[in-house]
Coordinates of C-alpha atoms in Angstrom, one line a residue:
M1 CA 0.0 0.0 0.0
K2 CA 1.2 3.5 -0.8
I3 CA 1.2 5.3 2.6
P4 CA 0.6 9.0 2.0
E5 CA 2.7 11.7 3.5
L6 CA 1.0 13.7 6.3
L7 CA 1.6 17.4 5.5
A8 CA 1.0 19.9 8.2
P9 CA 1.1 23.7 8.4
A10 CA 3.9 25.5 10.2
G11 CA 3.0 29.2 10.8
N12 CA 6.0 29.9 13.0
F13 CA 8.8 28.0 14.8
E14 CA 6.7 26.8 17.7
K15 CA 4.1 25.4 15.3
L16 CA 6.8 23.8 13.3
E17 CA 8.0 22.0 16.4
V18 CA 4.5 20.9 17.4
A19 CA 3.7 19.6 13.9
I20 CA 6.8 17.5 14.0
D21 CA 6.4 16.4 17.6
Y22 CA 2.9 15.1 16.8
G23 CA 3.7 13.2 13.7
A24 CA 3.9 15.2 10.5
D25 CA 6.0 13.8 7.7
A26 CA 6.4 17.2 6.1
V27 CA 5.5 20.8 6.8
Y28 CA 4.7 23.8 4.6
L29 CA 5.9 27.2 5.7
A30 CA 6.7 30.7 4.3
G31 CA 8.8 33.8 4.7
K32 CA 7.3 37.1 5.7
T33 CA 6.2 37.8 2.2
Y34 CA 5.0 36.1 -1.1
S35 CA 2.8 33.5 0.5
L36 CA -1.0 33.5 0.9
R37 CA -1.0 33.7 4.6
N38 CA 1.1 36.8 5.4
F39 CA -0.7 37.3 8.7
S40 CA 0.3 33.9 10.2
G41 CA 3.6 35.1 11.6
N42 CA 5.8 33.0 9.3
F43 CA 9.6 33.0 9.4
S44 CA 12.1 35.8 9.0
E45 CA 15.1 35.5 6.7
E46 CA 17.2 34.5 9.8
E47 CA 14.7 31.9 10.9
L48 CA 14.1 30.1 7.7
P49 CA 17.5 28.3 7.5
S50 CA 17.1 27.2 11.1
A51 CA 13.6 25.9 10.4
V52 CA 14.6 23.8 7.4
Q53 CA 17.6 22.4 9.3
F54 CA 15.5 21.7 12.4
A55 CA 13.0 19.7 10.3
R56 CA 15.7 17.9 8.2
K57 CA 17.5 16.6 11.4
R58 CA 14.2 15.0 12.3
D59 CA 13.7 13.5 8.8
V60 CA 10.8 15.9 8.1
K61 CA 10.5 17.6 4.7
T62 CA 9.9 21.3 4.3
Y63 CA 8.0 23.0 1.5
L64 CA 8.5 26.7 1.2
A65 CA 5.5 28.7 -0.2
C66 CA 5.9 31.5 -2.7
N67 CA 2.4 31.2 -4.1
I68 CA 1.1 34.7 -4.5
F69 CA 0.0 35.9 -7.9
S70 CA 2.7 38.5 -8.6
R71 CA 2.8 41.9 -10.2
N72 CA 5.6 43.4 -12.2
K73 CA 6.8 45.4 -9.3
D74 CA 7.3 42.2 -7.2
H75 CA 9.7 40.4 -9.5
H76 CA 13.0 41.9 -8.5
A77 CA 12.3 41.2 -4.8
I78 CA 11.0 37.7 -5.6
T79 CA 14.2 36.9 -7.5
D80 CA 16.1 37.8 -4.4
F81 CA 13.8 35.7 -2.3
L82 CA 14.3 32.7 -4.6
E83 CA 18.1 33.1 -4.5
K84 CA 18.0 32.9 -0.7
A85 CA 15.6 29.9 -0.9
G86 CA 18.2 28.2 -3.1
D87 CA 20.8 28.6 -0.3
I88 CA 18.3 27.4 2.3
A89 CA 17.4 24.4 0.2
P90 CA 13.9 23.4 1.3
D91 CA 12.6 20.1 -0.2
A92 CA 10.4 22.0 -2.6
L93 CA 8.9 25.4 -3.4
I94 CA 5.1 25.9 -3.6
I95 CA 4.2 28.1 -6.5
A96 CA 1.0 29.1 -8.3
D97 CA 2.0 31.9 -10.7
P98 CA 3.5 30.8 -14.1
G99 CA 5.7 33.8 -14.0
I100 CA 7.2 32.9 -10.6
L101 CA 7.6 29.3 -11.9
Q102 CA 9.7 30.6 -14.8
M103 CA 11.8 32.6 -12.5
A104 CA 12.3 29.7 -10.1
K105 CA 13.4 27.4 -13.0
T106 CA 16.1 30.0 -13.9
V107 CA 17.2 31.1 -10.4
V108 CA 16.9 27.8 -8.5
P109 CA 16.8 25.0 -11.0
H110 CA 17.9 22.5 -8.4
L111 CA 14.7 22.9 -6.2
P112 CA 11.7 20.8 -6.9
I113 CA 8.5 22.7 -7.5
H114 CA 5.0 21.9 -6.2
L115 CA 2.0 23.5 -7.8
S116 CA -0.4 25.3 -5.5
T117 CA -4.1 24.5 -5.3
Q118 CA -4.5 28.2 -6.5
A119 CA -3.6 26.9 -10.0
N120 CA -6.9 25.0 -9.9
T121 CA -5.6 21.8 -11.7
T122 CA -8.6 19.6 -12.5
N123 CA -7.6 17.1 -15.2
L124 CA -4.9 14.8 -16.6
M125 CA -4.0 17.0 -19.5
A126 CA -3.3 19.8 -17.2
L127 CA -1.0 17.6 -15.1
R128 CA 0.9 16.6 -18.3
F129 CA 1.2 20.3 -19.2
W130 CA 2.6 21.2 -15.8
K131 CA 5.0 18.2 -15.8
A132 CA 6.4 19.6 -19.0
Q133 CA 7.0 22.9 -17.2
G134 CA 9.1 21.1 -14.5
I135 CA 6.4 20.6 -11.8
T136 CA 7.0 17.6 -9.6
R137 CA 3.8 17.6 -7.5
V138 CA 0.4 19.2 -7.9
N139 CA -2.0 20.2 -5.1
L140 CA -5.2 19.3 -6.9
A141 CA -8.2 21.6 -7.1
R142 CA -10.5 21.3 -4.1
E143 CA -13.5 21.1 -6.5
L144 CA -12.6 17.6 -7.6
S145 CA -14.4 14.5 -6.4
L146 CA -12.6 11.6 -4.9
S147 CA -13.2 9.5 -8.0
E148 CA -11.6 12.2 -10.2
I149 CA -8.7 12.4 -7.8
K150 CA -8.2 8.7 -7.9
E151 CA -8.2 8.7 -11.7
I152 CA -5.6 11.4 -11.7
S153 CA -3.4 10.0 -8.9
T154 CA -3.4 6.4 -10.2
A155 CA -2.3 7.7 -13.7
D156 CA 1.1 8.2 -12.0
I157 CA 2.0 11.3 -14.0
M158 CA 3.4 13.1 -11.0
E159 CA 2.9 13.3 -7.2
T160 CA -0.6 14.5 -6.1
E161 CA -1.6 16.3 -2.9
T162 CA -5.1 17.0 -1.5
F163 CA -6.5 18.8 1.5
I164 CA -8.1 16.5 4.1
H165 CA -8.9 18.9 7.0
G166 CA -9.4 22.5 7.7
A167 CA -11.1 25.7 6.6
M168 CA -12.3 26.0 3.0
C169 CA -12.5 29.1 0.9
I170 CA -15.9 29.9 -0.7
S171 CA -14.3 30.9 -4.0
Y172 CA -13.0 28.7 -6.8
S173 CA -9.7 27.1 -5.7
G174 CA -9.3 30.0 -3.3
R175 CA -9.0 32.7 -5.9
C176 CA -11.1 35.4 -4.4
L177 CA -11.5 39.2 -4.9
L178 CA -13.9 39.8 -2.1
S179 CA -11.2 41.0 0.3
N180 CA -9.9 43.4 -2.4
A181 CA -13.3 44.9 -2.9
L182 CA -14.4 45.2 0.7
S183 CA -11.2 46.0 2.6
G184 CA -8.6 46.8 -0.1
R185 CA -6.4 43.8 0.9
D186 CA -5.4 41.5 -1.9
S187 CA -6.2 37.9 -1.0
N188 CA -4.1 36.7 -3.9
Q189 CA -1.0 38.4 -2.5
G190 CA -1.4 37.0 1.0
L191 CA -3.5 39.8 2.6
C192 CA -6.9 38.2 2.8
S193 CA -9.2 39.9 5.5
H194 CA -11.6 36.9 5.3
P195 CA -14.8 38.9 4.5
C196 CA -16.5 35.6 3.7
R197 CA -16.6 35.1 7.5
W198 CA -18.4 38.4 8.1
K199 CA -22.1 38.7 8.8
Y200 CA -24.3 40.3 6.1
T201 CA -27.9 41.7 5.8
V202 CA -30.0 42.7 2.8
M203 CA -31.5 46.2 2.8
E204 CA -33.8 47.7 0.1
E205 CA -32.4 51.0 -1.2
Q206 CA -35.6 53.0 -0.6
R207 CA -36.1 51.6 3.0
P208 CA -32.9 52.4 4.9
G209 CA -32.6 50.6 8.2
E210 CA -35.2 47.9 7.2
F211 CA -33.2 44.7 7.0
H212 CA -34.5 41.5 5.4
P213 CA -33.4 38.0 6.7
I214 CA -31.2 35.7 4.6
M215 CA -31.1 32.4 6.5
E216 CA -29.9 34.3 9.5
D217 CA -29.7 33.9 13.2
N218 CA -29.6 36.6 15.8
R219 CA -26.0 37.4 14.9
G220 CA -26.7 38.1 11.2
A221 CA -26.5 36.1 8.0
Y222 CA -23.3 34.4 6.7
I223 CA -24.0 33.9 3.0
F224 CA -20.4 33.3 1.9
N225 CA -19.2 31.2 4.9
A226 CA -17.9 27.8 3.9
K227 CA -18.0 24.7 6.2
D228 CA -14.8 23.2 7.4
L229 CA -13.4 20.1 5.8
C230 CA -13.0 16.9 7.8
M231 CA -12.2 13.5 6.2
I232 CA -11.4 11.4 9.3
D233 CA -14.3 9.1 8.4
H234 CA -12.8 8.4 4.9
I235 CA -9.2 7.5 5.4
P236 CA -9.5 4.1 3.7
E237 CA -11.0 5.7 0.5
L238 CA -8.4 8.4 0.5
M239 CA -5.5 6.0 1.0
E240 CA -6.8 3.7 -1.8
A241 CA -7.0 6.6 -4.2
G242 CA -3.2 6.7 -4.5
I243 CA -2.7 10.3 -3.3
T244 CA 0.9 11.1 -2.4
S245 CA 0.2 13.7 0.3
F246 CA -2.6 14.5 2.7
K247 CA -2.6 18.2 3.6
I248 CA -3.9 19.9 6.7
E249 CA -5.0 23.5 6.4
G250 CA -4.2 26.0 9.1
R251 CA -1.0 28.1 9.2
M252 CA -3.0 30.7 11.2
K253 CA -4.4 28.1 13.7
G254 CA -3.0 27.7 17.2
I255 CA -0.7 24.9 18.4
S256 CA -3.4 23.2 20.5
Y257 CA -5.5 22.8 17.3
L258 CA -2.5 21.7 15.4
A259 CA -1.5 19.0 17.8
A260 CA -5.0 17.6 18.0
V261 CA -5.5 17.4 14.3
V262 CA -2.0 16.2 13.3
R263 CA -1.9 13.4 15.9
T264 CA -5.5 12.3 15.0
Y265 CA -4.7 11.8 11.3
R266 CA -1.3 10.4 12.0
E267 CA -2.9 7.6 14.1
A268 CA -5.7 7.0 11.6
I269 CA -3.2 6.7 8.7
D270 CA -0.9 4.4 10.6
T271 CA -3.7 2.2 11.9
Y272 CA -5.2 1.6 8.4
A273 CA -1.8 1.0 6.9
A274 CA -1.0 -1.6 9.6
H275 CA -4.4 -3.4 9.6
P276 CA -6.6 -2.4 6.7
E277 CA -8.7 -5.6 7.1
T278 CA -9.8 -4.7 10.6
Y279 CA -9.7 -0.9 10.4
D280 CA -12.4 1.1 12.0
V281 CA -12.7 4.8 12.9
H282 CA -12.1 5.3 16.6
E283 CA -14.8 7.4 18.3
R284 CA -12.1 9.3 20.2
W285 CA -10.7 10.5 16.8
R286 CA -14.0 12.0 16.0
K287 CA -14.3 13.4 19.4
E288 CA -10.8 15.0 19.3
L289 CA -11.6 16.7 16.1
D290 CA -15.0 17.8 17.2
D291 CA -13.6 19.3 20.4
V292 CA -11.3 21.7 18.6
Y293 CA -12.8 25.0 17.5
H294 CA -14.3 24.6 14.0
R295 CA -17.3 25.5 11.8
P296 CA -19.7 22.6 10.9
Y297 CA -17.7 19.8 9.3
S298 CA -18.3 18.5 5.8
S299 CA -16.6 16.2 3.2
G300 CA -16.4 19.1 0.8
F301 CA -16.5 18.1 -2.9
Y302 CA -15.1 14.6 -2.4
F303 CA -18.4 12.8 -2.8
N304 CA -20.5 15.4 -4.6
H305 CA -23.2 15.5 -1.9
P306 CA -25.2 18.7 -2.3
D307 CA -25.7 19.1 1.5
Q308 CA -21.9 19.0 2.0
L309 CA -21.3 21.8 -0.5
L310 CA -23.8 24.3 1.0
S311 CA -22.4 27.3 2.8
N312 CA -22.4 27.5 6.6
Y313 CA -25.3 29.9 6.7
A314 CA -25.7 29.9 10.5
N315 CA -22.0 30.3 11.2
H316 CA -22.4 28.1 14.3
H317 CA -19.0 27.2 15.7
H318 CA -18.4 23.9 17.5
G319 CA -15.8 22.6 19.8
K320 CA -13.3 24.7 21.8
I321 CA -14.4 22.9 24.9
H322 CA -10.8 22.9 26.0
S323 CA -8.9 25.9 27.4
F324 CA -5.3 25.7 26.2
I325 CA -3.0 26.1 29.1
G326 CA 0.3 25.8 27.4
R327 CA 3.1 23.6 26.0
I328 CA 5.2 21.8 28.6
Q329 CA 8.7 23.2 28.5
T330 CA 10.6 21.4 31.3
V331 CA 9.8 18.3 33.4
L332 CA 10.9 18.7 37.0
P333 CA 10.9 16.2 39.9
D334 CA 7.7 15.3 41.7
N335 CA 5.5 15.5 38.6
R336 CA 6.1 19.2 38.3
V337 CA 6.3 21.0 34.9
S338 CA 7.2 24.5 33.9
L339 CA 5.5 26.3 31.0
T340 CA 4.4 29.6 29.7
I341 CA 0.7 30.0 30.6
R342 CA -1.6 30.9 27.7
N343 CA -4.9 30.8 29.5
K344 CA -5.5 31.0 33.3
A345 CA -5.0 27.9 35.3
S346 CA -5.9 27.3 38.9
A347 CA -4.9 24.8 41.6
G348 CA -7.5 22.0 41.5
D349 CA -8.3 22.3 37.8
K350 CA -8.9 19.1 35.9
V351 CA -6.6 19.0 32.9
E352 CA -5.6 16.8 30.0
I353 CA -2.1 16.0 28.7
V354 CA -2.2 15.5 25.0
P355 CA 0.2 12.6 24.1
V356 CA 1.7 12.0 20.6
S357 CA -0.7 9.1 20.2
G358 CA -3.4 7.3 22.1
P359 CA -6.1 8.8 24.4
S360 CA -5.5 12.0 26.3
Q361 CA -4.3 11.6 29.8
S362 CA -6.6 13.1 32.5
T363 CA -5.1 14.5 35.7
Q364 CA -5.4 17.4 38.0
I365 CA -3.3 20.5 38.9
T366 CA -2.5 19.8 42.5
A367 CA -0.5 23.0 43.2
I368 CA 1.0 26.0 41.4
F369 CA 4.3 27.8 42.1
D370 CA 6.0 30.9 40.7
L371 CA 9.5 30.7 39.5
H372 CA 10.8 31.4 43.0
G373 CA 9.0 28.4 44.4
N374 CA 6.2 30.3 46.1
A375 CA 2.8 28.6 46.1
I376 CA 0.1 30.6 44.3
D377 CA -3.5 29.9 43.6
H378 CA -3.6 30.8 39.9
A379 CA -1.3 30.9 37.0
Q380 CA -2.0 34.0 34.8
P381 CA -1.6 34.2 31.0
N382 CA 1.8 35.3 29.7
T383 CA 3.6 34.2 32.9
T384 CA 5.9 31.2 33.4
S385 CA 4.7 29.0 36.2
I386 CA 5.4 25.6 37.7
L387 CA 2.4 23.2 37.9
A388 CA 2.3 20.1 40.0
L389 CA 0.4 17.4 38.2
G390 CA -1.1 14.1 39.4
I391 CA 0.9 12.1 36.9
S392 CA 4.3 12.1 35.2
T393 CA 4.7 13.5 31.7
K394 CA 7.2 14.5 29.0
P395 CA 8.4 17.8 27.6
N396 CA 6.8 19.5 24.6
L397 CA 3.3 18.0 25.1
I398 CA 0.2 20.2 25.1
L399 CA -1.6 20.7 28.4
R400 CA -5.2 21.8 28.3
K401 CA -8.1 22.3 30.7
R402 CA -11.4 20.7 29.9

């Protein structure tokens, strides 16, 4: 069986570490410019070489995004960016713009190139075209069904990649101008303000102030708001389709979300690969993904079910029943751990340690100390505290309060 790569987002160095700790085979990341998520933090010029080296030492691949649709004024700076990328030597560049592709073939001919989903590749002839241009992998358009993806992947023209989890854009292959029109921020140059998540009303021109409902609740109507993608129930079908890489969306998501999603799909993939004949979806996998903050889940375009393609009109959010306390930094004697506190924690709180695999481990905060060893009742956000737990644990794991 062809075991797919699990590809996770790395919006900054901490997210890179978490993605690797929890089982990613590869990560996609970006510099401060020229990617489609310029607000996710990303990596400075000084950080990028360290990030690639950090991943490589752990046998994890890095794919560097340069997937904006460029303008003429961008080309000199992009050439400089590509030259530096050549020195850093990620495992591949992610590109959407044919112009940037031509530049990359000239400036860094030694780097493999992956075609972004923004290029909306939907058929075998397109793959053959892109292969002739030097592309080694294509992230297929999200509008394809699983049967179409299987037909393309099993043709073995080049490596294929598809999204299996995360937020979806309401526009065709993510190519949207709504942000440009409503906030002056170019989504295709990494500055999307996500107006599809805003609430809207309809008002007749001659009746100002008189609003008309559009499938709305008391917070407004969300006519552009896509559901989130979740394919945890369909790992066998995906793995049998011959897809090279399963991609998780979310460079702007937090590390608690990232750990939960990566570890869940890692375990599901490995379980099916080891025992396909007895494979079944664990209920705790569904629960783990349902507990993280998300919009209503769907299977997107994979099965062409109309109800899965409808917008999320109500904008109801689910999950987030956990309060993320922090990532364990140091393990001390007597089941004590030090960490930077992200959300308030109190002595007596029931908490969960999120392991790399298997069920979460429930315990309790039995005591809290400041860095001078003084007992305190609460650990406040943005402070470093020492928590005494009821069980032993390891560094780098996520600690959350239920």
